[in-house]
């Protein structure tokens, strides 16, 4: 079974703090994604990565950055946390298909509260 | 153009009934339409998916109906069970392994 793990289930941070959310997958997947999930808004893509050291902006990248130094690990960074970044953060991974859209496998999520 | 509109936001169905969730899209370049199921405290997981070259796909009690001309697709859950209570997300792919998700439907199946 594919396993996607996220470093924390719950985090409480102060406004202005730098926050690191870590995601690790164990299936040698090329592609990794960070989403935020908010009630009534669904899942919105923040950043994604097709390979090590490669990253592309999603739909809502403002206030976030990412790092992918190893294939299995994809980090989301909040440079200076703000209260409007209070949310559930979900990481996902997928292999690169041969022209097909592959299943995205999600981690359990990190619920971040910024005070 | 990249949006997927999902309705209803929440749904209560009696055990044994049919649950129906609808989604609509504008971008005709979308070429893959999955549904993901999310239980509390868990990440979403793929439930069933369809490509636009077929009008229906059935897996057990779960069926996707797809109307390409109307740019709509829906999830039907037959004989709904309390264990089906979860949040359901429709999605569409613009390619490159990306997905655009709907806003989610919280389904409660009452015993």
PDB file of C-alpha atoms in Angstrom:
ATOM      1  CA  UNK A   1       0.000   0.000   0.000  1.00  0.00           C
ATOM      2  CA  UNK A   2       1.100   3.518  -0.750  1.00  0.00           C
ATOM      3  CA  UNK A   3       1.819   5.470   2.353  1.00  0.00           C
ATOM      4  CA  UNK A   4       1.945   9.236   2.558  1.00  0.00           C
ATOM      5  CA  UNK A   5       2.834  10.588   5.956  1.00  0.00           C
ATOM      6  CA  UNK A   6       2.721  14.125   7.260  1.00  0.00           C
ATOM      7  CA  UNK A   7       4.925  15.203  10.111  1.00  0.00           C
ATOM      8  CA  UNK A   8       2.223  16.614  12.364  1.00  0.00           C
ATOM      9  CA  UNK A   9      -1.513  16.086  12.727  1.00  0.00           C
ATOM     10  CA  UNK A  10      -2.020  19.348  14.625  1.00  0.00           C
ATOM     11  CA  UNK A  11       0.078  22.492  14.858  1.00  0.00           C
ATOM     12  CA  UNK A  12      -0.452  25.752  16.698  1.00  0.00           C
ATOM     13  CA  UNK A  13       1.736  28.668  15.653  1.00  0.00           C
ATOM     14  CA  UNK A  14       1.909  32.392  16.281  1.00  0.00           C
ATOM     15  CA  UNK A  15       1.469  35.066  13.627  1.00  0.00           C
ATOM     16  CA  UNK A  16       4.784  35.819  11.965  1.00  0.00           C
ATOM     17  CA  UNK A  17       6.399  32.470  12.743  1.00  0.00           C
ATOM     18  CA  UNK A  18       8.049  30.439  10.025  1.00  0.00           C
ATOM     19  CA  UNK A  19       6.254  27.125   9.689  1.00  0.00           C
ATOM     20  CA  UNK A  20       7.464  23.913   8.073  1.00  0.00           C
ATOM     21  CA  UNK A  21       5.076  21.149   7.061  1.00  0.00           C
ATOM     22  CA  UNK A  22       6.733  17.922   6.004  1.00  0.00           C
ATOM     23  CA  UNK A  23       5.407  15.174   3.763  1.00  0.00           C
ATOM     24  CA  UNK A  24       7.027  11.841   2.978  1.00  0.00           C
ATOM     25  CA  UNK A  25       5.863   9.145   0.551  1.00  0.00           C
ATOM     26  CA  UNK A  26       7.246   5.643   0.335  1.00  0.00           C
ATOM     27  CA  UNK A  27       6.280   4.630  -3.197  1.00  0.00           C
ATOM     28  CA  UNK A  28       8.958   6.343  -5.244  1.00  0.00           C
ATOM     29  CA  UNK A  29       6.362   8.669  -6.777  1.00  0.00           C
ATOM     30  CA  UNK A  30       7.632  11.430  -9.025  1.00  0.00           C
ATOM     31  CA  UNK A  31       4.821  13.893  -8.402  1.00  0.00           C
ATOM     32  CA  UNK A  32       3.898  15.506  -5.105  1.00  0.00           C
ATOM     33  CA  UNK A  33       1.283  18.099  -4.252  1.00  0.00           C
ATOM     34  CA  UNK A  34       0.306  20.412  -1.415  1.00  0.00           C
ATOM     35  CA  UNK A  35      -3.343  21.402  -1.003  1.00  0.00           C
ATOM     36  CA  UNK A  36      -5.236  23.335   1.593  1.00  0.00           C
ATOM     37  CA  UNK A  37      -8.756  22.279   2.521  1.00  0.00           C
ATOM     38  CA  UNK A  38     -11.265  24.796   3.827  1.00  0.00           C
ATOM     39  CA  UNK A  39     -14.999  24.302   4.437  1.00  0.00           C
ATOM     40  CA  UNK A  40     -17.027  25.318   1.431  1.00  0.00           C
ATOM     41  CA  UNK A  41     -13.916  25.778  -0.720  1.00  0.00           C
ATOM     42  CA  UNK A  42     -12.835  22.190  -1.219  1.00  0.00           C
ATOM     43  CA  UNK A  43      -9.204  21.366  -1.946  1.00  0.00           C
ATOM     44  CA  UNK A  44      -7.112  24.086  -3.513  1.00  0.00           C
ATOM     45  CA  UNK A  45      -3.671  23.423  -4.981  1.00  0.00           C
ATOM     46  CA  UNK A  46      -0.843  25.433  -3.444  1.00  0.00           C
ATOM     47  CA  UNK A  47       2.257  23.963  -5.123  1.00  0.00           C
ATOM     48  CA  UNK A  48       3.273  20.811  -6.887  1.00  0.00           C
ATOM     49  CA  UNK A  49       6.498  19.150  -7.909  1.00  0.00           C
ATOM     50  CA  UNK A  50       7.254  16.820 -10.798  1.00  0.00           C
ATOM     51  CA  UNK A  51      10.742  15.900  -9.699  1.00  0.00           C
ATOM     52  CA  UNK A  52      13.464  16.636  -7.230  1.00  0.00           C
ATOM     53  CA  UNK A  53      14.266  20.348  -7.062  1.00  0.00           C
ATOM     54  CA  UNK A  54      11.396  21.117  -9.439  1.00  0.00           C
ATOM     55  CA  UNK A  55       8.338  23.042  -8.317  1.00  0.00           C
ATOM     56  CA  UNK A  56       5.421  24.795  -9.897  1.00  0.00           C
ATOM     57  CA  UNK A  57       2.852  27.162  -8.484  1.00  0.00           C
ATOM     58  CA  UNK A  58      -0.684  25.996  -8.061  1.00  0.00           C
ATOM     59  CA  UNK A  59      -3.766  28.137  -7.739  1.00  0.00           C
ATOM     60  CA  UNK A  60      -3.015  29.787  -4.380  1.00  0.00           C
ATOM     61  CA  UNK A  61       0.801  29.997  -3.896  1.00  0.00           C
ATOM     62  CA  UNK A  62       0.890  33.413  -2.207  1.00  0.00           C
ATOM     63  CA  UNK A  63       2.459  33.255   1.242  1.00  0.00           C
ATOM     64  CA  UNK A  64       3.869  29.771   0.694  1.00  0.00           C
ATOM     65  CA  UNK A  65       7.031  28.209  -0.659  1.00  0.00           C
ATOM     66  CA  UNK A  66       8.120  24.594  -1.077  1.00  0.00           C
ATOM     67  CA  UNK A  67      11.231  22.499  -1.082  1.00  0.00           C
ATOM     68  CA  UNK A  68      11.949  19.126  -2.627  1.00  0.00           C
ATOM     69  CA  UNK A  69      15.524  18.042  -2.028  1.00  0.00           C
ATOM     70  CA  UNK A  70      14.784  14.309  -2.062  1.00  0.00           C
ATOM     71  CA  UNK A  71      12.294  12.405  -4.156  1.00  0.00           C
ATOM     72  CA  UNK A  72      10.333  11.085  -1.209  1.00  0.00           C
ATOM     73  CA  UNK A  73      10.042  14.358   0.717  1.00  0.00           C
ATOM     74  CA  UNK A  74       8.098  17.523  -0.107  1.00  0.00           C
ATOM     75  CA  UNK A  75       8.040  20.402   2.358  1.00  0.00           C
ATOM     76  CA  UNK A  76       5.614  23.296   2.539  1.00  0.00           C
ATOM     77  CA  UNK A  77       6.929  26.474   4.125  1.00  0.00           C
ATOM     78  CA  UNK A  78       4.919  29.375   5.469  1.00  0.00           C
ATOM     79  CA  UNK A  79       7.507  32.136   5.537  1.00  0.00           C
ATOM     80  CA  UNK A  80       5.550  34.323   7.950  1.00  0.00           C
ATOM     81  CA  UNK A  81       2.374  32.661   9.165  1.00  0.00           C
ATOM     82  CA  UNK A  82      -0.816  34.690   9.165  1.00  0.00           C
ATOM     83  CA  UNK A  83      -4.226  33.946  10.655  1.00  0.00           C
ATOM     84  CA  UNK A  84      -5.736  33.460   7.188  1.00  0.00           C
ATOM     85  CA  UNK A  85      -3.431  30.473   6.747  1.00  0.00           C
ATOM     86  CA  UNK A  86      -5.289  28.594   9.462  1.00  0.00           C
ATOM     87  CA  UNK A  87      -6.446  25.531   7.556  1.00  0.00           C
ATOM     88  CA  UNK A  88      -6.106  21.814   6.934  1.00  0.00           C
ATOM     89  CA  UNK A  89      -3.083  21.062   4.768  1.00  0.00           C
ATOM     90  CA  UNK A  90      -3.039  17.911   2.683  1.00  0.00           C
ATOM     91  CA  UNK A  91      -0.105  16.374   0.870  1.00  0.00           C
ATOM     92  CA  UNK A  92      -0.560  13.961  -2.036  1.00  0.00           C
ATOM     93  CA  UNK A  93       1.647  11.985  -4.351  1.00  0.00           C
ATOM     94  CA  UNK A  94       1.250  10.185  -7.648  1.00  0.00           C
ATOM     95  CA  UNK A  95       3.427   8.395 -10.103  1.00  0.00           C
ATOM     96  CA  UNK A  96       3.941   9.678 -13.609  1.00  0.00           C
ATOM     97  CA  UNK A  97       1.666   7.673 -15.837  1.00  0.00           C
ATOM     98  CA  UNK A  98       2.135   6.828 -19.467  1.00  0.00           C
ATOM     99  CA  UNK A  99      -0.331   9.462 -20.618  1.00  0.00           C
ATOM    100  CA  UNK A 100      -2.915   8.399 -18.058  1.00  0.00           C
ATOM    101  CA  UNK A 101      -3.968  10.432 -15.031  1.00  0.00           C
ATOM    102  CA  UNK A 102      -2.810   8.515 -12.011  1.00  0.00           C
ATOM    103  CA  UNK A 103      -4.475   8.190  -8.619  1.00  0.00           C
ATOM    104  CA  UNK A 104      -3.455  10.792  -6.079  1.00  0.00           C
ATOM    105  CA  UNK A 105      -2.634   9.295  -2.689  1.00  0.00           C
ATOM    106  CA  UNK A 106      -3.198  11.634   0.223  1.00  0.00           C
ATOM    107  CA  UNK A 107      -1.685  11.921   3.646  1.00  0.00           C
ATOM    108  CA  UNK A 108      -3.931  12.314   6.716  1.00  0.00           C
ATOM    109  CA  UNK A 109      -3.519  16.082   6.787  1.00  0.00           C
ATOM    110  CA  UNK A 110      -2.072  18.660   9.157  1.00  0.00           C
ATOM    111  CA  UNK A 111      -4.518  20.963  10.886  1.00  0.00           C
ATOM    112  CA  UNK A 112      -2.732  24.279  11.388  1.00  0.00           C
ATOM    113  CA  UNK A 113      -4.002  26.982  13.716  1.00  0.00           C
ATOM    114  CA  UNK A 114      -2.296  30.372  13.500  1.00  0.00           C
ATOM    115  CA  UNK A 115      -2.989  32.619  16.459  1.00  0.00           C
TER     116      UNK A 115
ATOM    117  CA  UNK B   1     -12.681  28.058 -16.544  1.00  0.00           C
ATOM    118  CA  UNK B   2     -10.745  25.904 -14.127  1.00  0.00           C
ATOM    119  CA  UNK B   3     -13.609  25.535 -11.675  1.00  0.00           C
ATOM    120  CA  UNK B   4     -15.666  22.488 -10.890  1.00  0.00           C
ATOM    121  CA  UNK B   5     -19.002  23.338  -9.290  1.00  0.00           C
ATOM    122  CA  UNK B   6     -20.394  20.756  -6.877  1.00  0.00           C
ATOM    123  CA  UNK B   7     -23.804  20.433  -5.261  1.00  0.00           C
ATOM    124  CA  UNK B   8     -25.335  19.974  -2.788  1.00  0.00           C
ATOM    125  CA  UNK B   9     -23.043  21.122  -0.010  1.00  0.00           C
ATOM    126  CA  UNK B  10     -24.615  18.608   2.360  1.00  0.00           C
ATOM    127  CA  UNK B  11     -26.992  15.705   1.998  1.00  0.00           C
ATOM    128  CA  UNK B  12     -28.933  13.501   4.385  1.00  0.00           C
ATOM    129  CA  UNK B  13     -30.195  10.182   3.050  1.00  0.00           C
ATOM    130  CA  UNK B  14     -31.947   7.333   4.799  1.00  0.00           C
ATOM    131  CA  UNK B  15     -30.297   3.957   4.903  1.00  0.00           C
ATOM    132  CA  UNK B  16     -31.124   2.068   1.731  1.00  0.00           C
ATOM    133  CA  UNK B  17     -31.816   5.223  -0.249  1.00  0.00           C
ATOM    134  CA  UNK B  18     -29.998   6.690  -3.242  1.00  0.00           C
ATOM    135  CA  UNK B  19     -27.473   9.475  -2.726  1.00  0.00           C
ATOM    136  CA  UNK B  20     -26.869  11.760  -5.699  1.00  0.00           C
ATOM    137  CA  UNK B  21     -24.130  14.380  -5.928  1.00  0.00           C
ATOM    138  CA  UNK B  22     -23.738  16.587  -8.967  1.00  0.00           C
ATOM    139  CA  UNK B  23     -20.823  18.402 -10.549  1.00  0.00           C
ATOM    140  CA  UNK B  24     -20.488  20.749 -13.500  1.00  0.00           C
ATOM    141  CA  UNK B  25     -17.489  22.145 -15.339  1.00  0.00           C
ATOM    142  CA  UNK B  26     -16.712  24.629 -18.094  1.00  0.00           C
ATOM    143  CA  UNK B  27     -13.300  23.633 -19.388  1.00  0.00           C
ATOM    144  CA  UNK B  28     -13.750  21.198 -22.267  1.00  0.00           C
ATOM    145  CA  UNK B  29     -10.070  20.268 -22.016  1.00  0.00           C
ATOM    146  CA  UNK B  30     -10.743  18.311 -18.814  1.00  0.00           C
ATOM    147  CA  UNK B  31     -10.171  14.658 -19.693  1.00  0.00           C
ATOM    148  CA  UNK B  32     -10.553  12.667 -16.502  1.00  0.00           C
ATOM    149  CA  UNK B  33     -13.187  12.900 -13.785  1.00  0.00           C
ATOM    150  CA  UNK B  34     -12.567  11.155 -10.455  1.00  0.00           C
ATOM    151  CA  UNK B  35     -14.528  11.129  -7.243  1.00  0.00           C
ATOM    152  CA  UNK B  36     -12.684  11.089  -3.935  1.00  0.00           C
ATOM    153  CA  UNK B  37     -14.136  10.020  -0.575  1.00  0.00           C
ATOM    154  CA  UNK B  38     -12.896  11.452   2.705  1.00  0.00           C
ATOM    155  CA  UNK B  39     -13.668  10.139   6.172  1.00  0.00           C
ATOM    156  CA  UNK B  40     -13.119  12.343   9.245  1.00  0.00           C
ATOM    157  CA  UNK B  41      -9.476  12.499  10.227  1.00  0.00           C
ATOM    158  CA  UNK B  42      -8.324  10.936   6.970  1.00  0.00           C
ATOM    159  CA  UNK B  43      -7.095  12.209   3.653  1.00  0.00           C
ATOM    160  CA  UNK B  44      -9.274  11.805   0.555  1.00  0.00           C
ATOM    161  CA  UNK B  45      -9.064   8.488  -1.287  1.00  0.00           C
ATOM    162  CA  UNK B  46     -10.036   7.672  -4.849  1.00  0.00           C
ATOM    163  CA  UNK B  47     -13.492   6.117  -5.048  1.00  0.00           C
ATOM    164  CA  UNK B  48     -14.271   5.864  -8.747  1.00  0.00           C
ATOM    165  CA  UNK B  49     -13.313   7.697 -11.937  1.00  0.00           C
ATOM    166  CA  UNK B  50     -14.520   8.105 -15.516  1.00  0.00           C
ATOM    167  CA  UNK B  51     -13.170   9.331 -18.837  1.00  0.00           C
ATOM    168  CA  UNK B  52     -15.304  11.455 -21.188  1.00  0.00           C
ATOM    169  CA  UNK B  53     -15.551   8.742 -23.842  1.00  0.00           C
ATOM    170  CA  UNK B  54     -18.090   6.791 -21.778  1.00  0.00           C
ATOM    171  CA  UNK B  55     -21.391   7.915 -20.294  1.00  0.00           C
ATOM    172  CA  UNK B  56     -21.509   5.695 -17.251  1.00  0.00           C
ATOM    173  CA  UNK B  57     -19.224   3.692 -15.003  1.00  0.00           C
ATOM    174  CA  UNK B  58     -20.372   1.414 -12.227  1.00  0.00           C
ATOM    175  CA  UNK B  59     -18.384  -0.128  -9.409  1.00  0.00           C
ATOM    176  CA  UNK B  60     -20.512  -1.968  -6.901  1.00  0.00           C
ATOM    177  CA  UNK B  61     -23.021   0.461  -5.400  1.00  0.00           C
ATOM    178  CA  UNK B  62     -21.233   3.487  -6.865  1.00  0.00           C
ATOM    179  CA  UNK B  63     -22.024   4.824 -10.350  1.00  0.00           C
ATOM    180  CA  UNK B  64     -20.747   7.847 -12.227  1.00  0.00           C
ATOM    181  CA  UNK B  65     -23.045   9.282 -14.875  1.00  0.00           C
ATOM    182  CA  UNK B  66     -21.340  11.566 -17.377  1.00  0.00           C
ATOM    183  CA  UNK B  67     -23.025  13.997 -19.777  1.00  0.00           C
ATOM    184  CA  UNK B  68     -20.376  15.446 -22.057  1.00  0.00           C
ATOM    185  CA  UNK B  69     -22.682  17.807 -23.942  1.00  0.00           C
ATOM    186  CA  UNK B  70     -24.022  19.309 -20.727  1.00  0.00           C
ATOM    187  CA  UNK B  71     -20.571  19.273 -19.104  1.00  0.00           C
ATOM    188  CA  UNK B  72     -21.988  17.591 -16.038  1.00  0.00           C
ATOM    189  CA  UNK B  73     -21.258  14.440 -14.113  1.00  0.00           C
ATOM    190  CA  UNK B  74     -22.770  12.905 -11.026  1.00  0.00           C
ATOM    191  CA  UNK B  75     -22.137  10.249  -8.409  1.00  0.00           C
ATOM    192  CA  UNK B  76     -24.944   7.892  -7.474  1.00  0.00           C
ATOM    193  CA  UNK B  77     -24.669   5.744  -4.370  1.00  0.00           C
ATOM    194  CA  UNK B  78     -27.260   2.994  -4.422  1.00  0.00           C
ATOM    195  CA  UNK B  79     -28.520   1.349  -1.231  1.00  0.00           C
ATOM    196  CA  UNK B  80     -26.714   3.977   0.840  1.00  0.00           C
ATOM    197  CA  UNK B  81     -25.277   2.712   4.127  1.00  0.00           C
ATOM    198  CA  UNK B  82     -24.233   4.504   7.325  1.00  0.00           C
ATOM    199  CA  UNK B  83     -20.640   3.545   6.478  1.00  0.00           C
ATOM    200  CA  UNK B  84     -20.936   5.722   3.351  1.00  0.00           C
ATOM    201  CA  UNK B  85     -21.211   8.811   5.562  1.00  0.00           C
ATOM    202  CA  UNK B  86     -18.252  10.912   4.470  1.00  0.00           C
ATOM    203  CA  UNK B  87     -17.333  13.964   2.436  1.00  0.00           C
ATOM    204  CA  UNK B  88     -17.261  13.430  -1.317  1.00  0.00           C
ATOM    205  CA  UNK B  89     -15.245  15.513  -3.763  1.00  0.00           C
ATOM    206  CA  UNK B  90     -15.618  15.500  -7.503  1.00  0.00           C
ATOM    207  CA  UNK B  91     -12.594  16.529  -9.522  1.00  0.00           C
ATOM    208  CA  UNK B  92     -11.435  17.059 -13.081  1.00  0.00           C
ATOM    209  CA  UNK B  93      -8.025  16.846 -14.639  1.00  0.00           C
ATOM    210  CA  UNK B  94      -6.600  19.482 -16.986  1.00  0.00           C
ATOM    211  CA  UNK B  95      -3.645  17.159 -17.603  1.00  0.00           C
ATOM    212  CA  UNK B  96      -0.116  16.840 -16.210  1.00  0.00           C
ATOM    213  CA  UNK B  97      -1.401  14.756 -13.268  1.00  0.00           C
ATOM    214  CA  UNK B  98      -3.151  17.818 -11.814  1.00  0.00           C
ATOM    215  CA  UNK B  99      -6.676  17.792 -10.409  1.00  0.00           C
ATOM    216  CA  UNK B 100      -9.193  20.599  -9.881  1.00  0.00           C
ATOM    217  CA  UNK B 101     -11.518  19.705  -7.023  1.00  0.00           C
ATOM    218  CA  UNK B 102     -15.111  20.618  -6.338  1.00  0.00           C
ATOM    219  CA  UNK B 103     -16.119  22.160  -3.030  1.00  0.00           C
ATOM    220  CA  UNK B 104     -17.233  18.890  -1.445  1.00  0.00           C
ATOM    221  CA  UNK B 105     -20.489  17.315  -0.274  1.00  0.00           C
ATOM    222  CA  UNK B 106     -20.941  16.088   3.257  1.00  0.00           C
ATOM    223  CA  UNK B 107     -23.122  12.982   3.134  1.00  0.00           C
ATOM    224  CA  UNK B 108     -24.876  11.623   6.196  1.00  0.00           C
ATOM    225  CA  UNK B 109     -26.707   8.325   5.890  1.00  0.00           C
ATOM    226  CA  UNK B 110     -29.144   7.935   8.749  1.00  0.00           C
ATOM    227  CA  UNK B 111     -29.696   4.423  10.161  1.00  0.00           C
TER     228      UNK B 111
END
